[in-house]
Amino acid sequence: MLRITDDITLQDWEMTESFVRSSGPGGQNVNKVSTAVELRFEAARSPSLPDPVKSRLKRLAGRRWTKEGAIIIQCDETRSQARNREIARNRLAELITRAMVKPRRRIATKPTYGSVKRRLASKKARSDVKALRGKIPED
């Protein structure tokens, strides 16, 4: 069980962990021990997450979100399986915490009268400069 907030806790059946061999340097340890963690969280089927949080979570997860509605988090940072497992769970908790924050609505504003005038004046000045670059007509 993974506790995110007081009202959101993820049950064990929602998460599955598989351990695979890690890549990269590490000597004999990397060839013998499966230390890398692949954490799969069934986000779309989770009863503990509200629908708006699920939609924000899908956007935040990006390519880690699968077609089945699961989030896959991989971690092979350390040589310790327990530490990699802890890091993966913390990443999932952080992702869900970020998805719980409702974004503020943007309030559309109009440009001020003065800024519109200044913009148009600068465009006119630039136009005049470019118009003077043409060929000089012969008399």
JSON list of C-alpha atoms in Angstrom, two decimals:
[
{"chain": "A", "resi": 1, "resn": "MET", "atom": "CA", "xyz": [0.00, 0.00, 0.00]},
{"chain": "A", "resi": 2, "resn": "LEU", "atom": "CA", "xyz": [1.34, 3.42, -1.00]},
{"chain": "A", "resi": 3, "resn": "ARG", "atom": "CA", "xyz": [0.00, 6.50, 0.79]},
{"chain": "A", "resi": 4, "resn": "ILE", "atom": "CA", "xyz": [-0.06, 9.66, -1.34]},
{"chain": "A", "resi": 5, "resn": "THR", "atom": "CA", "xyz": [-2.25, 11.95, 0.79]},
{"chain": "A", "resi": 6, "resn": "ASP", "atom": "CA", "xyz": [-4.71, 11.44, 3.62]},
{"chain": "A", "resi": 7, "resn": "ASP", "atom": "CA", "xyz": [-7.53, 10.61, 1.21]},
{"chain": "A", "resi": 8, "resn": "ILE", "atom": "CA", "xyz": [-5.55, 8.89, -1.58]},
{"chain": "A", "resi": 9, "resn": "THR", "atom": "CA", "xyz": [-3.88, 5.55, -0.95]},
{"chain": "A", "resi": 10, "resn": "LEU", "atom": "CA", "xyz": [-2.90, 3.12, -3.67]},
{"chain": "A", "resi": 11, "resn": "GLN", "atom": "CA", "xyz": [-3.63, -0.54, -3.03]},
{"chain": "A", "resi": 12, "resn": "ASP", "atom": "CA", "xyz": [-1.13, -3.30, -3.77]},
{"chain": "A", "resi": 13, "resn": "TRP", "atom": "CA", "xyz": [-3.27, -4.82, -6.55]},
{"chain": "A", "resi": 14, "resn": "GLU", "atom": "CA", "xyz": [-3.03, -1.54, -8.51]},
{"chain": "A", "resi": 15, "resn": "MET", "atom": "CA", "xyz": [0.78, -1.79, -8.72]},
{"chain": "A", "resi": 16, "resn": "THR", "atom": "CA", "xyz": [2.97, -4.57, -10.03]},
{"chain": "A", "resi": 17, "resn": "GLU", "atom": "CA", "xyz": [6.73, -4.59, -9.83]},
{"chain": "A", "resi": 18, "resn": "SER", "atom": "CA", "xyz": [9.04, -6.61, -12.00]},
{"chain": "A", "resi": 19, "resn": "PHE", "atom": "CA", "xyz": [12.78, -6.80, -11.59]},
{"chain": "A", "resi": 20, "resn": "VAL", "atom": "CA", "xyz": [15.05, -7.01, -14.60]},
{"chain": "A", "resi": 21, "resn": "ARG", "atom": "CA", "xyz": [18.77, -6.94, -15.14]},
{"chain": "A", "resi": 22, "resn": "SER", "atom": "CA", "xyz": [20.19, -3.47, -15.22]},
{"chain": "A", "resi": 23, "resn": "SER", "atom": "CA", "xyz": [22.32, -2.18, -18.07]},
{"chain": "A", "resi": 24, "resn": "GLY", "atom": "CA", "xyz": [25.56, -0.30, -17.90]},
{"chain": "A", "resi": 25, "resn": "PRO", "atom": "CA", "xyz": [28.69, -0.71, -15.79]},
{"chain": "A", "resi": 26, "resn": "GLY", "atom": "CA", "xyz": [28.71, -2.72, -12.60]},
{"chain": "A", "resi": 27, "resn": "GLY", "atom": "CA", "xyz": [31.00, -5.69, -13.07]},
{"chain": "A", "resi": 28, "resn": "GLN", "atom": "CA", "xyz": [29.73, -9.12, -12.14]},
{"chain": "A", "resi": 29, "resn": "ASN", "atom": "CA", "xyz": [26.86, -7.67, -10.13]},
{"chain": "A", "resi": 30, "resn": "VAL", "atom": "CA", "xyz": [25.11, -6.39, -13.25]},
{"chain": "A", "resi": 31, "resn": "ASN", "atom": "CA", "xyz": [25.30, -9.84, -14.87]},
{"chain": "A", "resi": 32, "resn": "LYS", "atom": "CA", "xyz": [23.99, -11.77, -11.87]},
{"chain": "A", "resi": 33, "resn": "VAL", "atom": "CA", "xyz": [21.43, -9.65, -10.03]},
{"chain": "A", "resi": 34, "resn": "SER", "atom": "CA", "xyz": [18.15, -8.22, -11.32]},
{"chain": "A", "resi": 35, "resn": "THR", "atom": "CA", "xyz": [18.27, -4.81, -9.66]},
{"chain": "A", "resi": 36, "resn": "ALA", "atom": "CA", "xyz": [16.37, -2.60, -12.12]},
{"chain": "A", "resi": 37, "resn": "VAL", "atom": "CA", "xyz": [12.71, -2.05, -11.21]},
{"chain": "A", "resi": 38, "resn": "GLU", "atom": "CA", "xyz": [9.80, -1.66, -13.60]},
{"chain": "A", "resi": 39, "resn": "LEU", "atom": "CA", "xyz": [6.78, -0.35, -11.66]},
{"chain": "A", "resi": 40, "resn": "ARG", "atom": "CA", "xyz": [3.41, -0.65, -13.41]},
{"chain": "A", "resi": 41, "resn": "PHE", "atom": "CA", "xyz": [0.49, 1.30, -11.95]},
{"chain": "A", "resi": 42, "resn": "GLU", "atom": "CA", "xyz": [-3.02, 0.66, -13.30]},
{"chain": "A", "resi": 43, "resn": "ALA", "atom": "CA", "xyz": [-4.06, 4.32, -13.25]},
{"chain": "A", "resi": 44, "resn": "ALA", "atom": "CA", "xyz": [-7.18, 4.07, -15.43]},
{"chain": "A", "resi": 45, "resn": "ARG", "atom": "CA", "xyz": [-8.70, 1.33, -13.25]},
{"chain": "A", "resi": 46, "resn": "SER", "atom": "CA", "xyz": [-7.72, 2.89, -9.95]},
{"chain": "A", "resi": 47, "resn": "PRO", "atom": "CA", "xyz": [-10.75, 3.57, -7.71]},
{"chain": "A", "resi": 48, "resn": "SER", "atom": "CA", "xyz": [-8.77, 5.89, -5.43]},
{"chain": "A", "resi": 49, "resn": "LEU", "atom": "CA", "xyz": [-8.09, 8.54, -8.10]},
{"chain": "A", "resi": 50, "resn": "PRO", "atom": "CA", "xyz": [-10.83, 10.95, -9.23]},
{"chain": "A", "resi": 51, "resn": "ASP", "atom": "CA", "xyz": [-11.41, 11.36, -12.97]},
{"chain": "A", "resi": 52, "resn": "PRO", "atom": "CA", "xyz": [-9.92, 14.89, -13.26]},
{"chain": "A", "resi": 53, "resn": "VAL", "atom": "CA", "xyz": [-6.74, 13.67, -11.56]},
{"chain": "A", "resi": 54, "resn": "LYS", "atom": "CA", "xyz": [-6.58, 10.72, -13.97]},
{"chain": "A", "resi": 55, "resn": "SER", "atom": "CA", "xyz": [-6.81, 13.00, -17.00]},
{"chain": "A", "resi": 56, "resn": "ARG", "atom": "CA", "xyz": [-4.10, 15.33, -15.66]},
{"chain": "A", "resi": 57, "resn": "LEU", "atom": "CA", "xyz": [-2.00, 12.28, -14.77]},
{"chain": "A", "resi": 58, "resn": "LYS", "atom": "CA", "xyz": [-2.29, 11.00, -18.34]},
{"chain": "A", "resi": 59, "resn": "ARG", "atom": "CA", "xyz": [-1.03, 14.35, -19.67]},
{"chain": "A", "resi": 60, "resn": "LEU", "atom": "CA", "xyz": [1.84, 14.49, -17.16]},
{"chain": "A", "resi": 61, "resn": "ALA", "atom": "CA", "xyz": [2.89, 10.87, -17.69]},
{"chain": "A", "resi": 62, "resn": "GLY", "atom": "CA", "xyz": [3.39, 11.38, -21.41]},
{"chain": "A", "resi": 63, "resn": "ARG", "atom": "CA", "xyz": [4.88, 8.33, -23.09]},
{"chain": "A", "resi": 64, "resn": "ARG", "atom": "CA", "xyz": [4.98, 6.41, -19.80]},
{"chain": "A", "resi": 65, "resn": "TRP", "atom": "CA", "xyz": [1.17, 6.05, -20.15]},
{"chain": "A", "resi": 66, "resn": "THR", "atom": "CA", "xyz": [0.24, 2.86, -22.02]},
{"chain": "A", "resi": 67, "resn": "LYS", "atom": "CA", "xyz": [-2.79, 2.20, -24.24]},
{"chain": "A", "resi": 68, "resn": "GLU", "atom": "CA", "xyz": [-4.30, 0.07, -21.46]},
{"chain": "A", "resi": 69, "resn": "GLY", "atom": "CA", "xyz": [-4.21, 3.04, -19.09]},
{"chain": "A", "resi": 70, "resn": "ALA", "atom": "CA", "xyz": [-1.22, 2.01, -17.00]},
{"chain": "A", "resi": 71, "resn": "ILE", "atom": "CA", "xyz": [1.81, 4.06, -16.03]},
{"chain": "A", "resi": 72, "resn": "ILE", "atom": "CA", "xyz": [5.20, 2.37, -16.32]},
{"chain": "A", "resi": 73, "resn": "ILE", "atom": "CA", "xyz": [8.08, 3.78, -14.29]},
{"chain": "A", "resi": 74, "resn": "GLN", "atom": "CA", "xyz": [11.56, 2.32, -14.67]},
{"chain": "A", "resi": 75, "resn": "CYS", "atom": "CA", "xyz": [14.47, 2.81, -12.31]},
{"chain": "A", "resi": 76, "resn": "ASP", "atom": "CA", "xyz": [17.99, 1.41, -12.53]},
{"chain": "A", "resi": 77, "resn": "GLU", "atom": "CA", "xyz": [19.92, 4.19, -10.83]},
{"chain": "A", "resi": 78, "resn": "THR", "atom": "CA", "xyz": [21.49, 2.24, -7.98]},
{"chain": "A", "resi": 79, "resn": "ARG", "atom": "CA", "xyz": [22.92, -1.23, -7.50]},
{"chain": "A", "resi": 80, "resn": "SER", "atom": "CA", "xyz": [20.40, -1.97, -4.78]},
{"chain": "A", "resi": 81, "resn": "GLN", "atom": "CA", "xyz": [17.06, -3.50, -5.73]},
{"chain": "A", "resi": 82, "resn": "ALA", "atom": "CA", "xyz": [15.37, -2.13, -2.60]},
{"chain": "A", "resi": 83, "resn": "ARG", "atom": "CA", "xyz": [16.65, 1.40, -3.25]},
{"chain": "A", "resi": 84, "resn": "ASN", "atom": "CA", "xyz": [15.51, 1.29, -6.90]},
{"chain": "A", "resi": 85, "resn": "ARG", "atom": "CA", "xyz": [12.10, 0.10, -5.75]},
{"chain": "A", "resi": 86, "resn": "GLU", "atom": "CA", "xyz": [11.88, 2.98, -3.28]},
{"chain": "A", "resi": 87, "resn": "ILE", "atom": "CA", "xyz": [12.92, 5.52, -5.94]},
{"chain": "A", "resi": 88, "resn": "ALA", "atom": "CA", "xyz": [10.30, 4.20, -8.40]},
{"chain": "A", "resi": 89, "resn": "ARG", "atom": "CA", "xyz": [7.54, 4.41, -5.78]},
{"chain": "A", "resi": 90, "resn": "ASN", "atom": "CA", "xyz": [8.60, 7.96, -4.85]},
{"chain": "A", "resi": 91, "resn": "ARG", "atom": "CA", "xyz": [8.49, 8.97, -8.52]},
{"chain": "A", "resi": 92, "resn": "LEU", "atom": "CA", "xyz": [4.97, 7.59, -8.83]},
{"chain": "A", "resi": 93, "resn": "ALA", "atom": "CA", "xyz": [3.87, 9.40, -5.67]},
{"chain": "A", "resi": 94, "resn": "GLU", "atom": "CA", "xyz": [5.39, 12.66, -6.94]},
{"chain": "A", "resi": 95, "resn": "LEU", "atom": "CA", "xyz": [3.67, 12.27, -10.32]},
{"chain": "A", "resi": 96, "resn": "ILE", "atom": "CA", "xyz": [0.28, 11.72, -8.68]},
{"chain": "A", "resi": 97, "resn": "THR", "atom": "CA", "xyz": [0.86, 14.64, -6.30]},
{"chain": "A", "resi": 98, "resn": "ARG", "atom": "CA", "xyz": [1.59, 16.92, -9.27]},
{"chain": "A", "resi": 99, "resn": "ALA", "atom": "CA", "xyz": [-1.55, 15.66, -11.03]},
{"chain": "A", "resi": 100, "resn": "MET", "atom": "CA", "xyz": [-3.68, 16.51, -7.99]},
{"chain": "A", "resi": 101, "resn": "VAL", "atom": "CA", "xyz": [-2.91, 20.24, -8.35]},
{"chain": "A", "resi": 102, "resn": "LYS", "atom": "CA", "xyz": [-5.68, 21.85, -10.36]},
{"chain": "A", "resi": 103, "resn": "PRO", "atom": "CA", "xyz": [-4.21, 24.36, -12.81]},
{"chain": "A", "resi": 104, "resn": "ARG", "atom": "CA", "xyz": [-5.38, 27.95, -12.50]},
{"chain": "A", "resi": 105, "resn": "ARG", "atom": "CA", "xyz": [-7.60, 29.24, -15.26]},
{"chain": "A", "resi": 106, "resn": "ARG", "atom": "CA", "xyz": [-5.96, 31.79, -17.47]},
{"chain": "A", "resi": 107, "resn": "ILE", "atom": "CA", "xyz": [-7.82, 35.07, -17.59]},
{"chain": "A", "resi": 108, "resn": "ALA", "atom": "CA", "xyz": [-7.64, 36.60, -21.05]},
{"chain": "A", "resi": 109, "resn": "THR", "atom": "CA", "xyz": [-6.58, 40.25, -21.01]},
{"chain": "A", "resi": 110, "resn": "LYS", "atom": "CA", "xyz": [-6.69, 42.93, -23.67]},
{"chain": "A", "resi": 111, "resn": "PRO", "atom": "CA", "xyz": [-3.59, 44.89, -24.61]},
{"chain": "A", "resi": 112, "resn": "THR", "atom": "CA", "xyz": [-3.65, 48.49, -23.40]},
{"chain": "A", "resi": 113, "resn": "TYR", "atom": "CA", "xyz": [-4.49, 51.28, -25.83]},
{"chain": "A", "resi": 114, "resn": "GLY", "atom": "CA", "xyz": [-0.98, 52.69, -25.53]},
{"chain": "A", "resi": 115, "resn": "SER", "atom": "CA", "xyz": [0.72, 49.35, -26.25]},
{"chain": "A", "resi": 116, "resn": "VAL", "atom": "CA", "xyz": [-1.40, 48.90, -29.39]},
{"chain": "A", "resi": 117, "resn": "LYS", "atom": "CA", "xyz": [-0.47, 52.42, -30.58]},
{"chain": "A", "resi": 118, "resn": "ARG", "atom": "CA", "xyz": [3.26, 51.83, -29.88]},
{"chain": "A", "resi": 119, "resn": "ARG", "atom": "CA", "xyz": [3.21, 48.48, -31.73]},
{"chain": "A", "resi": 120, "resn": "LEU", "atom": "CA", "xyz": [1.51, 49.98, -34.78]},
{"chain": "A", "resi": 121, "resn": "ALA", "atom": "CA", "xyz": [3.88, 52.97, -34.77]},
{"chain": "A", "resi": 122, "resn": "SER", "atom": "CA", "xyz": [6.95, 50.70, -34.71]},
{"chain": "A", "resi": 123, "resn": "LYS", "atom": "CA", "xyz": [5.50, 48.60, -37.54]},
{"chain": "A", "resi": 124, "resn": "LYS", "atom": "CA", "xyz": [4.92, 51.78, -39.59]},
{"chain": "A", "resi": 125, "resn": "ALA", "atom": "CA", "xyz": [8.47, 52.98, -38.92]},
{"chain": "A", "resi": 126, "resn": "ARG", "atom": "CA", "xyz": [9.87, 49.59, -39.98]},
{"chain": "A", "resi": 127, "resn": "SER", "atom": "CA", "xyz": [7.73, 49.69, -43.12]},
{"chain": "A", "resi": 128, "resn": "ASP", "atom": "CA", "xyz": [9.06, 53.13, -44.00]},
{"chain": "A", "resi": 129, "resn": "VAL", "atom": "CA", "xyz": [12.68, 51.93, -43.56]},
{"chain": "A", "resi": 130, "resn": "LYS", "atom": "CA", "xyz": [12.08, 48.98, -45.87]},
{"chain": "A", "resi": 131, "resn": "ALA", "atom": "CA", "xyz": [10.25, 51.14, -48.45]},
{"chain": "A", "resi": 132, "resn": "LEU", "atom": "CA", "xyz": [13.32, 53.37, -48.76]},
{"chain": "A", "resi": 133, "resn": "ARG", "atom": "CA", "xyz": [15.48, 50.36, -49.72]},
{"chain": "A", "resi": 134, "resn": "GLY", "atom": "CA", "xyz": [14.00, 50.13, -53.21]},
{"chain": "A", "resi": 135, "resn": "LYS", "atom": "CA", "xyz": [15.64, 51.25, -56.45]},
{"chain": "A", "resi": 136, "resn": "ILE", "atom": "CA", "xyz": [15.87, 54.96, -57.10]},
{"chain": "A", "resi": 137, "resn": "PRO", "atom": "CA", "xyz": [13.75, 55.93, -60.09]},
{"chain": "A", "resi": 138, "resn": "GLU", "atom": "CA", "xyz": [15.56, 57.70, -62.94]},
{"chain": "A", "resi": 139, "resn": "ASP", "atom": "CA", "xyz": [14.29, 61.11, -64.04]}
]
